[in-house]
Amino acid sequence: MTTKTKTSTAKKRTSIGSRRSPDAEAAVLAAARDLISERGYAGFSVDEVARRAGAGKTTIYRWYPTKADLFIAIYTTERSASVPVPDTGNLVADLVQYTTSLWRFWAAHPAGAALRGLIAEAQGTPEALTALRDRFLPERTADVRRILTDAANRGELQAHEVDDKISLWVGFSWLKLLIGELHKEEVISPVMMQIAGLSSRPKQ
């Protein structure tokens, strides 16, 4: 009876077509989260997600053309719930709070290790590189862009500096992720001061 129930559920999920069933999508994302936790990005596959979720592979591939796209969907959901965007009215304070929260999320959540896997795969797989560059980065740097743009509106920096400062922030944070130094939170504040254009050296 249990097997029959599972089979009928799977059949129902494979027939949802281009319209996303909320239940089916929730099942897919839950299965993907579990698989990332168990196997990391290297052992992550859309086929296994489909099997666990009782969903059709063609349907999942229609929603998420590559495993990178599916990972991005999981990462976005998990990170948004775990990393608030501060609004203290001070650029350095906002950057320090945001970066600290993000590093702690990366260190504690399987998505952090999986992101390292995506970055590594993007070096040799065109599809992963496209997903990382064109879909992941614009969405996942939107919060930092907002922090910097708000600061520009307050006069703390020039508007034309925002893009360069985002690049500096991404480079610094991803370096610490890739070399396993997310625990070194003491370096965040002085570097955020430099990104903001302030000296971190004590006044003489």
Short mmCIF file of N, CA and C in Angstrom, two decimals, residues 63-167:
data_model
loop_
_atom_site.label_atom_id
_atom_site.label_comp_id
_atom_site.label_asym_id
_atom_site.label_seq_id
_atom_site.Cartn_x
_atom_site.Cartn_y
_atom_site.Cartn_z
N TRP A 63 12.87 23.14 -15.41
CA TRP A 63 12.97 24.21 -14.40
C TRP A 63 14.41 24.63 -14.18
N TYR A 64 15.30 23.63 -14.09
CA TYR A 64 16.71 23.86 -13.77
C TYR A 64 17.56 23.12 -14.80
N PRO A 65 17.99 23.80 -15.87
CA PRO A 65 18.68 23.14 -16.98
C PRO A 65 19.97 22.40 -16.59
N THR A 66 20.65 22.84 -15.53
CA THR A 66 21.88 22.17 -15.08
C THR A 66 21.82 21.99 -13.58
N LYS A 67 22.71 21.15 -13.07
CA LYS A 67 22.75 20.97 -11.62
C LYS A 67 23.19 22.26 -10.94
N ALA A 68 23.96 23.08 -11.65
CA ALA A 68 24.35 24.38 -11.10
C ALA A 68 23.12 25.25 -10.86
N ASP A 69 22.17 25.23 -11.80
CA ASP A 69 20.95 26.02 -11.64
C ASP A 69 20.13 25.54 -10.44
N LEU A 70 20.07 24.21 -10.26
CA LEU A 70 19.32 23.67 -9.13
C LEU A 70 20.01 24.04 -7.82
N PHE A 71 21.34 23.95 -7.80
CA PHE A 71 22.06 24.35 -6.60
C PHE A 71 21.83 25.82 -6.28
N ILE A 72 21.85 26.66 -7.30
CA ILE A 72 21.63 28.10 -7.09
C ILE A 72 20.28 28.35 -6.44
N ALA A 73 19.26 27.60 -6.87
CA ALA A 73 17.92 27.75 -6.28
C ALA A 73 17.93 27.39 -4.81
N ILE A 74 18.61 26.30 -4.46
CA ILE A 74 18.70 25.89 -3.05
C ILE A 74 19.47 26.93 -2.25
N TYR A 75 20.63 27.31 -2.78
CA TYR A 75 21.50 28.26 -2.08
C TYR A 75 20.77 29.57 -1.82
N THR A 76 20.07 30.05 -2.82
CA THR A 76 19.37 31.33 -2.69
C THR A 76 18.34 31.29 -1.58
N THR A 77 17.56 30.21 -1.53
CA THR A 77 16.54 30.06 -0.50
C THR A 77 17.15 29.99 0.89
N GLU A 78 18.17 29.14 1.04
CA GLU A 78 18.79 28.94 2.35
C GLU A 78 19.52 30.20 2.83
N ARG A 79 20.24 30.83 1.93
CA ARG A 79 21.01 32.00 2.32
C ARG A 79 20.13 33.18 2.67
N SER A 80 19.06 33.37 1.92
CA SER A 80 18.15 34.49 2.19
C SER A 80 17.54 34.38 3.58
N ALA A 81 17.31 33.14 4.03
CA ALA A 81 16.71 32.94 5.35
C ALA A 81 17.73 33.09 6.47
N SER A 82 19.01 32.98 6.14
CA SER A 82 20.05 32.96 7.18
C SER A 82 20.90 34.21 7.25
N VAL A 83 20.91 35.02 6.19
CA VAL A 83 21.81 36.18 6.15
C VAL A 83 21.00 37.45 5.94
N PRO A 84 20.67 38.16 7.02
CA PRO A 84 19.91 39.41 6.88
C PRO A 84 20.76 40.52 6.29
N VAL A 85 20.11 41.47 5.67
CA VAL A 85 20.82 42.63 5.11
C VAL A 85 20.66 43.79 6.09
N PRO A 86 21.75 44.21 6.75
CA PRO A 86 21.65 45.29 7.74
C PRO A 86 21.43 46.65 7.10
N ASP A 87 20.93 47.56 7.89
CA ASP A 87 20.73 48.95 7.42
C ASP A 87 20.97 49.87 8.61
N THR A 88 22.25 50.01 8.98
CA THR A 88 22.61 50.81 10.16
C THR A 88 22.78 52.28 9.82
N GLY A 89 22.86 52.59 8.53
CA GLY A 89 23.14 53.96 8.13
C GLY A 89 24.62 54.26 8.04
N ASN A 90 25.45 53.20 8.20
CA ASN A 90 26.91 53.37 8.13
C ASN A 90 27.46 52.26 7.24
N LEU A 91 28.22 52.60 6.21
CA LEU A 91 28.69 51.63 5.23
C LEU A 91 29.55 50.55 5.86
N VAL A 92 30.55 50.93 6.63
CA VAL A 92 31.45 49.93 7.21
C VAL A 92 30.69 48.99 8.13
N ALA A 93 29.83 49.52 8.98
CA ALA A 93 29.06 48.67 9.89
C ALA A 93 28.18 47.69 9.11
N ASP A 94 27.54 48.18 8.05
CA ASP A 94 26.70 47.30 7.24
C ASP A 94 27.52 46.20 6.58
N LEU A 95 28.66 46.56 6.01
CA LEU A 95 29.49 45.56 5.34
C LEU A 95 30.04 44.54 6.33
N VAL A 96 30.45 44.98 7.50
CA VAL A 96 31.00 44.06 8.50
C VAL A 96 29.91 43.09 8.97
N GLN A 97 28.74 43.61 9.30
CA GLN A 97 27.66 42.74 9.77
C GLN A 97 27.25 41.74 8.70
N TYR A 98 27.08 42.22 7.48
CA TYR A 98 26.65 41.35 6.40
C TYR A 98 27.69 40.28 6.10
N THR A 99 28.94 40.67 5.98
CA THR A 99 30.00 39.73 5.65
C THR A 99 30.19 38.69 6.75
N THR A 100 30.11 39.12 7.99
CA THR A 100 30.23 38.18 9.12
C THR A 100 29.11 37.15 9.08
N SER A 101 27.88 37.59 8.86
CA SER A 101 26.75 36.66 8.79
C SER A 101 26.91 35.68 7.63
N LEU A 102 27.37 36.19 6.49
CA LEU A 102 27.55 35.34 5.32
C LEU A 102 28.63 34.29 5.56
N TRP A 103 29.77 34.70 6.11
CA TRP A 103 30.84 33.75 6.39
C TRP A 103 30.38 32.67 7.35
N ARG A 104 29.62 33.04 8.36
CA ARG A 104 29.12 32.05 9.32
C ARG A 104 28.15 31.08 8.65
N PHE A 105 27.35 31.59 7.73
CA PHE A 105 26.46 30.72 6.97
C PHE A 105 27.27 29.74 6.13
N TRP A 106 28.26 30.26 5.40
CA TRP A 106 29.11 29.39 4.59
C TRP A 106 29.78 28.31 5.43
N ALA A 107 30.25 28.69 6.62
CA ALA A 107 30.99 27.76 7.46
C ALA A 107 30.09 26.69 8.08
N ALA A 108 28.84 27.05 8.37
CA ALA A 108 27.96 26.14 9.10
C ALA A 108 27.03 25.33 8.20
N HIS A 109 26.80 25.80 7.00
CA HIS A 109 25.77 25.19 6.14
C HIS A 109 26.43 24.42 4.99
N PRO A 110 25.88 23.26 4.61
CA PRO A 110 26.44 22.51 3.48
C PRO A 110 26.52 23.32 2.19
N ALA A 111 25.67 24.34 2.07
CA ALA A 111 25.70 25.17 0.86
C ALA A 111 27.03 25.89 0.71
N GLY A 112 27.72 26.17 1.82
CA GLY A 112 29.01 26.83 1.73
C GLY A 112 30.04 25.94 1.03
N ALA A 113 30.12 24.67 1.48
CA ALA A 113 31.02 23.73 0.82
C ALA A 113 30.60 23.49 -0.61
N ALA A 114 29.29 23.44 -0.86
CA ALA A 114 28.80 23.22 -2.21
C ALA A 114 29.15 24.38 -3.13
N LEU A 115 29.16 25.59 -2.59
CA LEU A 115 29.55 26.75 -3.40
C LEU A 115 30.99 26.63 -3.86
N ARG A 116 31.85 26.13 -2.99
CA ARG A 116 33.24 25.88 -3.41
C ARG A 116 33.27 24.92 -4.60
N GLY A 117 32.39 23.90 -4.54
CA GLY A 117 32.33 22.93 -5.63
C GLY A 117 31.85 23.57 -6.93
N LEU A 118 30.87 24.45 -6.83
CA LEU A 118 30.38 25.14 -8.03
C LEU A 118 31.46 26.02 -8.63
N ILE A 119 32.19 26.75 -7.80
CA ILE A 119 33.27 27.61 -8.29
C ILE A 119 34.33 26.76 -8.98
N ALA A 120 34.65 25.59 -8.37
CA ALA A 120 35.65 24.71 -8.98
C ALA A 120 35.16 24.16 -10.31
N GLU A 121 33.91 23.70 -10.37
CA GLU A 121 33.37 23.15 -11.61
C GLU A 121 33.32 24.20 -12.71
N ALA A 122 33.07 25.44 -12.32
CA ALA A 122 32.96 26.52 -13.31
C ALA A 122 34.28 26.76 -14.04
N GLN A 123 35.39 26.28 -13.46
CA GLN A 123 36.67 26.46 -14.13
C GLN A 123 36.86 25.50 -15.30
N GLY A 124 36.05 24.43 -15.35
CA GLY A 124 36.22 23.47 -16.42
C GLY A 124 34.96 23.12 -17.19
N THR A 125 33.81 23.65 -16.75
CA THR A 125 32.55 23.33 -17.39
C THR A 125 31.86 24.61 -17.84
N PRO A 126 31.70 24.81 -19.14
CA PRO A 126 31.09 26.06 -19.63
C PRO A 126 29.71 26.32 -19.05
N GLU A 127 28.90 25.25 -18.89
CA GLU A 127 27.55 25.44 -18.36
C GLU A 127 27.58 25.96 -16.93
N ALA A 128 28.49 25.41 -16.12
CA ALA A 128 28.61 25.87 -14.73
C ALA A 128 29.15 27.29 -14.68
N LEU A 129 30.08 27.61 -15.56
CA LEU A 129 30.62 28.97 -15.60
C LEU A 129 29.54 29.97 -15.95
N THR A 130 28.71 29.63 -16.94
CA THR A 130 27.62 30.52 -17.34
C THR A 130 26.65 30.73 -16.19
N ALA A 131 26.30 29.64 -15.51
CA ALA A 131 25.37 29.75 -14.37
C ALA A 131 25.97 30.60 -13.26
N LEU A 132 27.25 30.38 -12.97
CA LEU A 132 27.91 31.14 -11.91
C LEU A 132 28.00 32.62 -12.26
N ARG A 133 28.42 32.92 -13.46
CA ARG A 133 28.67 34.31 -13.87
C ARG A 133 27.38 35.07 -14.16
N ASP A 134 26.46 34.43 -14.89
CA ASP A 134 25.29 35.16 -15.39
C ASP A 134 24.07 35.07 -14.49
N ARG A 135 24.00 34.03 -13.67
CA ARG A 135 22.81 33.88 -12.82
C ARG A 135 23.13 33.99 -11.33
N PHE A 136 24.18 33.31 -10.89
CA PHE A 136 24.49 33.32 -9.47
C PHE A 136 25.01 34.68 -9.00
N LEU A 137 26.05 35.17 -9.66
CA LEU A 137 26.69 36.41 -9.19
C LEU A 137 25.76 37.62 -9.19
N PRO A 138 25.04 37.89 -10.27
CA PRO A 138 24.17 39.08 -10.22
C PRO A 138 23.14 39.03 -9.10
N GLU A 139 22.55 37.85 -8.88
CA GLU A 139 21.54 37.73 -7.83
C GLU A 139 22.17 37.78 -6.45
N ARG A 140 23.29 37.12 -6.27
CA ARG A 140 23.86 36.98 -4.94
C ARG A 140 24.71 38.17 -4.53
N THR A 141 25.01 39.06 -5.45
CA THR A 141 25.68 40.31 -5.06
C THR A 141 24.70 41.47 -4.96
N ALA A 142 23.42 41.18 -5.16
CA ALA A 142 22.42 42.26 -5.12
C ALA A 142 22.36 42.91 -3.74
N ASP A 143 22.55 42.12 -2.69
CA ASP A 143 22.49 42.68 -1.33
C ASP A 143 23.66 43.64 -1.09
N VAL A 144 24.86 43.24 -1.51
CA VAL A 144 26.02 44.11 -1.35
C VAL A 144 25.87 45.36 -2.21
N ARG A 145 25.33 45.18 -3.41
CA ARG A 145 25.08 46.34 -4.27
C ARG A 145 24.13 47.32 -3.59
N ARG A 146 23.11 46.79 -2.95
CA ARG A 146 22.16 47.65 -2.24
C ARG A 146 22.84 48.40 -1.10
N ILE A 147 23.67 47.70 -0.33
CA ILE A 147 24.40 48.34 0.77
C ILE A 147 25.27 49.47 0.24
N LEU A 148 26.00 49.20 -0.85
CA LEU A 148 26.91 50.21 -1.40
C LEU A 148 26.14 51.35 -2.06
N THR A 149 25.05 51.03 -2.74
CA THR A 149 24.25 52.07 -3.39
C THR A 149 23.62 52.99 -2.35
N ASP A 150 23.12 52.41 -1.27
CA ASP A 150 22.56 53.24 -0.18
C ASP A 150 23.64 54.16 0.40
N ALA A 151 24.85 53.63 0.53
CA ALA A 151 25.95 54.44 1.04
C ALA A 151 26.29 55.57 0.08
N ALA A 152 26.23 55.29 -1.23
CA ALA A 152 26.48 56.33 -2.22
C ALA A 152 25.42 57.42 -2.13
N ASN A 153 24.18 57.01 -1.90
CA ASN A 153 23.09 57.99 -1.75
C ASN A 153 23.28 58.85 -0.51
N ARG A 154 23.97 58.31 0.51
CA ARG A 154 24.25 59.09 1.72
C ARG A 154 25.51 59.93 1.57
N GLY A 155 26.24 59.75 0.47
CA GLY A 155 27.46 60.52 0.24
C GLY A 155 28.71 59.88 0.79
N GLU A 156 28.66 58.59 1.19
CA GLU A 156 29.84 57.92 1.74
C GLU A 156 30.81 57.46 0.66
N LEU A 157 30.35 57.39 -0.58
CA LEU A 157 31.20 57.04 -1.70
C LEU A 157 30.54 57.54 -2.98
N GLN A 158 31.27 57.46 -4.08
CA GLN A 158 30.74 57.89 -5.36
C GLN A 158 29.98 56.74 -6.03
N ALA A 159 28.92 57.04 -6.73
CA ALA A 159 28.11 56.01 -7.38
C ALA A 159 28.93 55.18 -8.37
N HIS A 160 29.87 55.81 -9.06
CA HIS A 160 30.65 55.08 -10.06
C HIS A 160 31.62 54.09 -9.43
N GLU A 161 31.79 54.14 -8.11
CA GLU A 161 32.70 53.22 -7.42
C GLU A 161 32.04 51.89 -7.06
N VAL A 162 30.73 51.82 -7.14
CA VAL A 162 30.00 50.66 -6.62
C VAL A 162 30.46 49.36 -7.27
N ASP A 163 30.53 49.30 -8.59
CA ASP A 163 30.90 48.05 -9.26
C ASP A 163 32.29 47.56 -8.85
N ASP A 164 33.24 48.45 -8.78
CA ASP A 164 34.60 48.06 -8.38
C ASP A 164 34.62 47.55 -6.94
N LYS A 165 33.87 48.18 -6.07
CA LYS A 165 33.85 47.76 -4.67
C LYS A 165 33.16 46.41 -4.50
N ILE A 166 32.16 46.12 -5.34
CA ILE A 166 31.55 44.79 -5.33
C ILE A 166 32.59 43.74 -5.72
N SER A 167 33.37 44.04 -6.75
CA SER A 167 34.42 43.10 -7.18
C SER A 167 35.43 42.85 -6.06
#
